[in-house]
Amino acid sequence: MTNLHRSLVLGCSAVALANCGADEIVSPGTGGNITINNPSAPAPSPTPTPTPTSSLVEAAAGCPTISDPTGLTDSGTISGPTGEYRVCTMPARFTASSTLPYVEGLLYRMDGRVDVGEDGGPTDTGADTDVQLTIEPGVIVYASGSSFLNVNRGNTIQANGTAERPIIFTSRDNVQGLNTDNSSGQWGGIVLSGRAPVTDCIAPGATPGTAACERQVEGAAQPALFGGAQPADSSGSMKFVQIRYSGFVLSGDNELQSLTTGGVGRNTVLENIMSFNSSDDGVEFFGGNVNTKRLIVVGAEDDSIDTDTGVKANMQFVIAIQRAGAGDTIIEADSTNGLEEQTPRQNTQISNATFIHNGGDQDQAIRIRGFADYAIVNSILVDRTGGTPCLRIDDTETLSRTSGADEAGPVRFESFVLDCAVDFRDSSGGVTATDIQNRFEAGSNNNANFTNTLTMSFLNGSNESGVPVFDPTALSSFFTVPDEIGAVYASNADWVNGWTCNSATVTFDSDVSACTSLPVYDS
């Protein structure tokens, strides 16, 4: 049986809320001059008695051998509140399929941009490098500055953690114990580049949605291209992954998000992904065909979920919670840029989301524009600022269009409840708050006068449980029929447990560490 020592425990798990009592706070150990950066959340009541754990982590003796001919570079050790670790620096480019194994007392480091394989171009000509980077459960990768991981077209990643041992991508400061619950922007992020269709081509005269239409990752100094004509493309699989403190500025106004997908295909697997404190968006999906389940975005300083350039996206069981005073919109869908008629047209569909807008008074919590097709069903939106309008839809074409190339119909809301002091706002393109309200009320079981009874910020209470459920399989076979609206409810409460981390913004599980600390495992 695997045991796990955590350096900070807060609150109670969702699944055990009803029986929650005094929580246990576990020290990371003793010895030496150790500073622990605990989050600024109030202490549980009653105050628990600290319980000592095993000794601090000891550095592994050396770096493992991998298949890539460059191999890993032994870069000495790094120390923090949880102990001392061997540092194994990745090559700048993986040229052969390789596995990063979990080794106790060892961290992997990205020193600048790290590519997986060579870019194979928009079509598979038979010359793909076919490099697969496999990352084992429990592995921790850290970086700083402009470092980011780019999985090129024609190559894949298999980063599949488990609920007991998630894979964590984080910053050097996180390892050293220097972060607080407001830290962000300390390294780049993860980019998956695929061959599925995109719009807004960089090549003049290229036809959108074809192999001639490509785009470049925002801000990359060297070309990092994505796009093609293969909606069923696969960039691999990522499951039970945390991405902490990302969002470094690469150039000008271009920043990387925790997770950026560019033209990824529908055979890419994205499940149980957590973005924590990105200085830009939590996730941004540029084109492609993106399917994801169990997505958590906490503390993003721009948009929690940004979708653009013709993406076809399905998302189910989504939590997005802003930290107090930080963040722009929960959702920003597409851009108004004169290219709205290009196909594929964006069509994003979300079922079972719990959105908590907490970022101070903003223009809106959700903004849909650029003629995007959009559906939000079985979901909850709460504005805690008291002054941010919850829903904005720009342009009459976005609000109510029913015809045209690749048109999925007007924006759609079903079993969607709003707890906002201001529900709708006048928008650009002649759309009024009343127009948006009428579109909202055209759906079934929507309620703009809802009073939320959420606990732990995300767990349904009686009011949420009483809202009738819309069958999302009418939108896509990707979805499953839920028991209730919202992301987390009694019969679906344990999916947030084990693989997440806690902060002053939100506590998911009393048995996981604070996001400011690394988890420590027994062997």
XYZ file of C-alpha atoms in Angstrom:
523
model
C 0.000 0.000 0.000
C 1.343 3.419 -0.948
C 1.461 6.030 1.788
C 1.630 9.742 1.161
C 2.880 12.455 3.502
C 1.580 15.923 2.747
C 3.193 19.098 3.973
C -0.036 20.983 4.540
C -3.603 19.808 5.005
C -6.557 22.135 4.842
C -10.285 21.644 5.264
C -12.232 18.520 4.346
C -12.606 16.490 1.195
C -15.812 16.911 -0.771
C -16.739 13.282 -0.428
C -16.416 13.367 3.353
C -17.913 16.776 4.021
C -20.877 15.497 5.946
C -18.639 13.758 8.471
C -15.932 16.397 8.580
C -14.287 17.000 11.915
C -10.937 18.304 13.068
C -8.415 18.166 10.219
C -4.840 17.048 10.523
C -2.000 19.374 9.591
C 1.153 17.462 8.789
C 4.564 19.074 9.124
C 7.103 18.490 6.324
C 9.631 17.297 8.894
C 12.263 18.676 11.202
C 15.934 19.489 11.035
C 17.783 22.453 9.563
C 16.359 25.910 9.099
C 13.120 25.242 7.270
C 10.664 27.953 6.259
C 7.175 26.853 5.303
C 5.086 29.224 3.191
C 1.611 28.308 4.346
C -1.394 29.806 2.549
C -3.165 32.653 4.251
C -6.389 30.725 4.804
C -7.865 30.767 8.310
C -6.966 27.803 10.487
C -9.555 25.030 10.750
C -11.650 24.937 13.890
C -10.891 23.311 16.238
C -7.168 23.884 15.725
C -5.552 20.498 15.069
C -2.466 19.179 16.775
C 0.514 18.947 14.400
C 1.661 15.417 13.732
C 5.271 14.739 12.679
C 5.981 12.881 9.463
C 8.944 10.932 8.178
C 12.215 12.735 7.519
C 12.773 15.155 4.680
C 13.343 13.970 1.128
C 16.934 12.962 0.376
C 18.454 13.549 -3.049
C 18.683 10.586 -5.401
C 22.201 9.431 -6.190
C 22.036 10.296 -9.881
C 19.922 10.663 -13.017
C 18.333 7.719 -14.817
C 19.371 6.673 -18.297
C 16.788 7.434 -20.977
C 16.563 6.452 -24.640
C 17.219 9.919 -26.026
C 20.860 10.058 -27.173
C 21.476 13.413 -25.481
C 20.178 12.019 -22.223
C 19.556 13.830 -18.979
C 22.104 16.204 -17.491
C 22.897 15.892 -13.780
C 22.569 19.490 -12.598
C 23.343 18.883 -8.916
C 20.739 19.319 -6.241
C 18.080 21.776 -5.149
C 16.645 22.182 -1.657
C 13.344 23.375 -0.270
C 10.993 22.864 2.671
C 10.298 19.248 1.695
C 13.958 18.249 1.399
C 16.770 17.951 -1.124
C 16.366 16.660 -4.684
C 18.632 15.527 -7.485
C 18.068 17.772 -10.528
C 18.025 16.070 -13.937
C 17.826 18.552 -16.812
C 15.982 17.505 -19.961
C 17.536 17.862 -23.409
C 16.419 20.845 -25.470
C 14.796 18.386 -27.871
C 13.777 14.768 -27.408
C 14.846 13.032 -30.607
C 13.925 9.501 -29.519
C 10.960 8.151 -27.586
C 11.861 8.366 -23.904
C 10.393 7.748 -20.464
C 10.919 9.969 -17.439
C 10.546 7.516 -14.542
C 9.512 8.427 -11.041
C 12.563 8.276 -8.767
C 12.347 9.200 -5.104
C 14.306 12.363 -4.383
C 14.572 13.418 -8.045
C 13.107 16.311 -10.036
C 13.231 16.906 -13.788
C 14.092 20.402 -15.033
C 13.344 22.273 -18.245
C 16.097 24.748 -19.138
C 14.432 26.860 -21.821
C 12.124 25.541 -24.497
C 11.948 21.734 -24.656
C 10.615 20.173 -27.849
C 9.228 16.686 -28.269
C 10.381 15.592 -31.721
C 10.684 17.702 -34.847
C 7.661 19.452 -36.337
C 6.274 17.068 -38.958
C 4.303 19.728 -40.803
C 0.544 19.938 -41.420
C 0.331 16.530 -43.112
C 1.961 13.180 -42.383
C 4.313 12.594 -45.297
C 5.827 9.491 -43.719
C 8.779 11.432 -42.369
C 7.402 12.130 -38.874
C 9.912 11.698 -36.067
C 7.175 9.920 -34.052
C 8.799 10.746 -30.730
C 6.732 9.880 -27.670
C 7.578 11.413 -24.305
C 6.226 9.277 -21.466
C 6.085 10.699 -17.943
C 5.362 8.339 -15.062
C 2.915 9.010 -12.193
C 4.425 11.022 -9.357
C 7.008 12.802 -11.525
C 7.600 16.491 -10.801
C 8.986 18.746 -13.532
C 10.071 22.291 -12.757
C 11.174 25.270 -14.811
C 11.733 29.005 -14.641
C 11.656 32.017 -16.957
C 10.682 31.398 -20.560
C 10.938 27.600 -20.363
C 8.045 25.670 -21.877
C 7.289 22.190 -23.208
C 6.184 21.934 -26.848
C 4.881 18.673 -28.288
C 5.344 19.077 -32.032
C 3.052 17.803 -34.760
C 3.684 14.152 -35.539
C 4.835 13.442 -31.969
C 3.007 12.669 -28.724
C 3.072 12.940 -24.965
C 1.876 10.297 -22.519
C 1.732 12.136 -19.189
C -0.711 9.969 -17.286
C -0.603 10.346 -13.534
C -3.007 8.791 -11.069
C -5.295 10.168 -8.394
C -2.748 8.976 -5.817
C 0.272 10.308 -7.704
C -0.437 13.153 -10.102
C 2.203 14.526 -12.449
C 3.150 18.082 -11.478
C 4.643 20.787 -13.697
C 5.701 23.726 -11.562
C 8.231 26.493 -10.952
C 11.647 26.570 -9.327
C 10.313 28.911 -6.637
C 7.650 26.330 -5.766
C 10.384 23.744 -5.178
C 12.341 26.165 -3.004
C 9.327 27.111 -0.905
C 9.365 30.760 -1.992
C 5.809 30.988 -3.327
C 2.643 32.328 -1.786
C -0.950 31.786 -2.848
C -0.633 34.863 -5.082
C 2.515 33.838 -6.969
C 2.233 33.344 -10.729
C 3.998 33.730 -14.059
C 7.213 31.928 -13.128
C 7.650 29.791 -16.266
C 5.949 29.205 -19.604
C 3.594 26.245 -19.724
C 2.696 23.234 -21.864
C 1.884 23.450 -25.574
C 0.340 20.641 -27.609
C 0.622 21.241 -31.359
C -1.542 19.153 -33.681
C -2.858 18.773 -37.220
C -6.556 19.459 -36.742
C -8.176 22.391 -38.609
C -7.691 26.016 -37.539
C -8.614 29.447 -38.879
C -6.859 32.842 -38.956
C -4.042 31.421 -41.104
C -0.613 33.021 -40.988
C -0.014 32.408 -44.713
C -1.677 35.036 -46.934
C -4.329 33.477 -49.119
C -4.379 30.123 -47.326
C -7.796 28.485 -47.077
C -8.916 28.138 -43.443
C -9.401 24.591 -42.208
C -7.029 23.085 -44.771
C -3.448 21.816 -44.562
C -2.330 25.175 -45.936
C -3.721 26.958 -42.870
C -1.253 27.027 -40.009
C -0.730 29.189 -36.964
C 2.204 29.820 -34.651
C 2.354 29.473 -30.882
C 2.075 32.927 -29.342
C 5.436 34.543 -28.712
C 7.693 31.595 -29.566
C 11.056 32.938 -30.750
C 11.508 29.969 -33.089
C 8.567 28.703 -35.148
C 6.231 26.378 -33.245
C 3.502 25.712 -35.766
C 0.159 23.957 -35.545
C -2.809 23.235 -37.769
C -3.757 20.931 -40.627
C -6.794 19.056 -41.900
C -6.967 16.024 -39.607
C -9.730 16.447 -36.978
C -9.002 12.944 -35.602
C -5.307 13.699 -34.962
C -3.768 12.752 -31.600
C -1.134 14.596 -29.596
C -1.215 11.886 -26.923
C -2.725 11.810 -23.467
C -2.560 13.854 -20.274
C -4.372 12.651 -17.167
C -4.116 13.659 -13.496
C -1.792 16.575 -14.189
C -1.236 19.782 -12.220
C 0.271 22.837 -13.934
C 1.277 25.458 -11.363
C 2.522 29.091 -11.492
C 2.848 29.325 -15.292
C 2.248 32.086 -17.829
C 5.620 33.684 -18.549
C 5.744 36.573 -21.066
C 7.608 35.376 -24.157
C 7.457 38.557 -26.211
C 5.391 41.714 -26.291
C 1.837 40.923 -25.248
C 2.303 37.203 -25.890
C 2.161 34.907 -22.904
C 1.836 31.189 -22.551
C -1.004 29.668 -20.572
C -0.811 26.683 -18.252
C -2.063 24.555 -21.133
C -2.212 25.717 -24.734
C -3.588 23.462 -27.444
C -3.083 24.377 -31.083
C -4.981 22.319 -33.611
C -5.109 19.183 -31.474
C -7.372 16.420 -32.730
C -10.235 14.653 -31.030
C -8.126 11.563 -30.277
C -6.009 13.603 -27.879
C -7.005 12.649 -24.309
C -7.215 15.430 -21.710
C -8.670 14.373 -18.363
C -8.202 15.544 -14.778
C -6.156 18.633 -15.608
C -5.608 21.353 -12.986
C -4.244 24.812 -13.780
C -3.169 26.823 -10.743
C -2.272 30.533 -10.768
C -1.480 31.117 -14.414
C -0.545 34.739 -14.990
C -2.455 34.578 -18.283
C -5.274 32.180 -19.197
C -5.808 28.924 -17.389
C -6.289 27.039 -20.659
C -6.506 28.320 -24.221
C -7.681 26.202 -27.120
C -6.709 27.463 -30.588
C -8.717 25.598 -33.213
C -8.749 21.841 -33.450
C -11.166 19.358 -31.920
C -10.703 19.384 -28.158
C -12.449 17.057 -25.721
C -11.769 17.271 -22.002
C -13.339 15.980 -18.801
C -12.678 17.016 -15.221
C -10.918 20.316 -15.820
C -10.019 22.628 -12.921
C -8.771 26.200 -13.305
C -7.890 28.110 -10.143
C -6.496 31.637 -9.897
C -5.954 32.477 -13.585
C -5.131 36.170 -13.943
C -6.681 36.616 -17.390
C -9.392 34.251 -18.659
C -10.009 30.904 -17.039
C -11.049 29.308 -20.354
C -10.203 30.940 -23.688
C -11.388 29.406 -26.985
C -10.503 30.744 -30.408
C -9.761 30.268 -34.138
C -12.422 27.732 -35.029
C -12.099 25.298 -32.161
C -14.652 22.511 -31.777
C -14.593 21.807 -28.036
C -16.559 19.636 -25.628
C -15.974 19.963 -21.887
C -17.711 18.199 -19.015
C -17.196 18.579 -15.252
C -15.402 21.905 -15.154
C -14.475 24.020 -12.128
C -13.177 27.564 -12.643
C -12.563 29.670 -9.540
C -10.787 33.004 -9.567
C -8.746 34.117 -6.613
C -9.921 37.300 -4.919
C -9.085 40.421 -6.888
C -7.341 38.601 -9.760
C -8.615 37.521 -13.140
C -10.634 38.837 -16.054
C -13.387 36.642 -17.473
C -14.244 33.057 -16.657
C -14.883 32.433 -20.376
C -13.677 34.385 -23.383
C -14.911 32.858 -26.622
C -13.330 33.925 -29.895
C -12.275 37.317 -31.199
C -13.950 40.027 -33.219
C -11.320 40.550 -35.916
C -12.939 40.544 -39.365
C -12.344 36.803 -39.853
C -15.582 35.638 -38.249
C -16.920 33.990 -41.411
C -13.958 31.640 -41.756
C -14.625 27.945 -41.291
C -14.466 25.887 -39.224
C -16.547 28.142 -36.998
C -16.032 27.780 -33.285
C -18.518 25.490 -31.553
C -17.814 25.029 -27.842
C -20.149 22.995 -25.637
C -19.845 22.797 -21.860
C -21.863 20.626 -19.496
C -21.613 20.520 -15.706
C -19.517 23.549 -14.910
C -19.252 25.443 -11.644
C -17.923 28.946 -12.288
C -16.995 31.286 -9.420
C -16.214 34.840 -10.544
C -14.168 36.431 -7.796
C -11.730 38.692 -9.631
C -13.052 42.099 -8.652
C -15.434 44.260 -10.667
C -14.904 43.401 -14.344
C -16.791 44.078 -17.561
C -18.353 40.606 -17.519
C -17.840 37.081 -16.216
C -18.572 35.333 -19.545
C -18.039 36.906 -22.964
C -19.044 35.174 -26.203
C -18.304 36.968 -29.475
C -16.828 36.588 -32.967
C -19.912 34.716 -34.289
C -18.911 31.754 -32.101
C -21.417 28.968 -31.562
C -21.619 28.149 -27.872
C -23.682 26.024 -25.478
C -23.566 26.012 -21.674
C -25.800 23.431 -20.005
C -26.210 21.952 -16.518
C -24.011 24.675 -15.061
C -23.725 27.272 -12.290
C -22.260 30.776 -12.406
C -21.766 32.774 -9.211
C -20.432 36.335 -9.065
C -18.936 37.136 -5.671
C -17.897 40.683 -6.566
C -21.434 42.038 -6.490
C -20.924 44.253 -9.518
C -19.754 42.170 -12.478
C -22.406 41.324 -15.087
C -22.507 37.601 -15.598
C -23.251 37.248 -19.301
C -22.228 39.276 -22.347
C -22.803 38.310 -25.980
C -21.411 40.578 -28.700
C -23.022 41.026 -32.132
C -26.428 39.837 -33.258
C -24.781 37.120 -35.382
C -23.330 35.548 -32.247
C -26.583 35.860 -30.356
C -29.133 34.519 -32.791
C -27.663 33.442 -36.138
C -29.292 30.342 -37.625
C -27.809 30.041 -41.135
C -24.445 30.195 -42.829
C -21.451 27.957 -43.398
C -20.704 25.578 -40.513
C -23.431 27.156 -38.383
C -24.637 25.284 -35.274
C -27.381 27.747 -34.379
C -27.791 30.488 -31.777
C -25.948 30.433 -28.478
C -27.710 27.959 -26.226
C -28.319 27.721 -22.499
C -30.104 24.845 -20.789
C -30.349 24.176 -17.033
C -27.946 27.059 -16.452
C -28.367 29.109 -13.259
C -26.912 32.526 -12.427
C -26.341 33.986 -8.970
C -25.293 37.511 -9.917
C -26.260 40.993 -8.816
C -26.205 41.947 -12.502
C -27.148 39.126 -14.855
C -26.795 40.643 -18.352
C -25.165 43.702 -19.865
C -25.543 45.759 -23.010
C -22.964 44.586 -25.516
C -21.401 45.686 -28.780
C -22.988 45.215 -32.181
C -26.410 46.398 -31.087
C -27.066 43.604 -28.584
C -28.833 44.793 -25.440
C -29.057 43.214 -22.012
C -32.710 42.468 -22.775
C -31.737 40.653 -25.985
C -29.335 38.439 -24.018
C -31.935 37.834 -21.325
C -34.458 36.753 -23.963
C -31.966 34.301 -25.461
C -31.173 32.966 -21.971
C -34.835 32.524 -21.135
C -35.467 30.662 -24.406
C -33.686 27.655 -22.941
C -35.175 25.166 -20.511
C -34.787 25.330 -16.714
C -32.547 28.410 -16.761
C -32.735 30.731 -13.765
C -31.181 34.190 -13.555
C -32.533 34.735 -10.031
C -30.835 31.743 -8.471
C -29.501 31.683 -4.913
C -26.563 29.337 -4.650
C -26.170 26.937 -1.717
C -22.696 25.733 -2.679
C -20.330 24.591 0.040
C -16.536 24.483 -0.286
C -17.146 26.853 -3.259
C -17.929 23.953 -5.601
C -20.050 21.263 -3.883
C -23.777 21.351 -4.657
C -26.288 22.142 -1.967
C -30.042 21.711 -1.954
C -30.808 24.490 -4.439
C -28.383 23.134 -7.026
C -29.656 19.592 -6.524
C -33.195 20.744 -7.263
C -32.507 22.029 -10.781
C -33.723 19.649 -13.522
C -30.960 18.164 -15.675
C -30.656 18.681 -19.420
C -29.533 15.622 -21.403
C -26.174 16.727 -22.898
C -25.949 13.701 -25.194
C -28.301 15.691 -27.421
C -25.266 17.905 -28.083
C -22.611 15.209 -28.483
C -21.994 11.560 -27.678
C -18.888 12.759 -25.807
C -21.099 13.719 -22.860
C -22.591 11.484 -20.198
C -25.940 12.161 -18.555
C -25.281 13.624 -15.084
C -27.346 13.178 -11.940
C -27.293 16.916 -11.214
C -26.155 20.226 -12.649
C -22.759 21.593 -11.632
C -19.317 20.022 -11.532
C -19.453 18.340 -8.111
C -22.446 16.776 -6.392
C -23.039 13.983 -3.904
C -22.887 11.100 -6.381
C -19.962 12.693 -8.236
C -17.940 14.206 -5.391
C -14.750 12.204 -5.241
C -13.264 13.157 -8.614
C -11.590 16.241 -7.087
C -9.858 14.163 -4.408
C -6.270 12.967 -4.319
C -4.711 14.646 -7.366
C -5.436 18.339 -6.677
C -3.751 20.895 -4.409
C -5.166 23.403 -1.910
C -4.834 27.158 -1.520
C -6.489 30.085 0.198
C -8.726 30.306 -2.875
C -10.202 26.823 -2.580
C -9.663 23.610 -0.619
C -10.417 20.438 -2.550
C -9.312 17.626 -0.273
C -7.972 17.435 3.274
C -5.502 14.755 2.217
C -3.595 16.737 -0.408
C -0.814 19.278 -0.035
C -0.982 23.016 -0.397
C -0.154 24.269 -3.884
C 2.737 26.163 -2.292
C 4.352 22.836 -1.360
C 5.402 19.644 -3.104
C 3.800 16.325 -2.172
C 6.138 13.811 -0.544
C 5.625 10.100 -1.141
C 6.841 7.044 0.751
C 9.043 5.317 -1.854
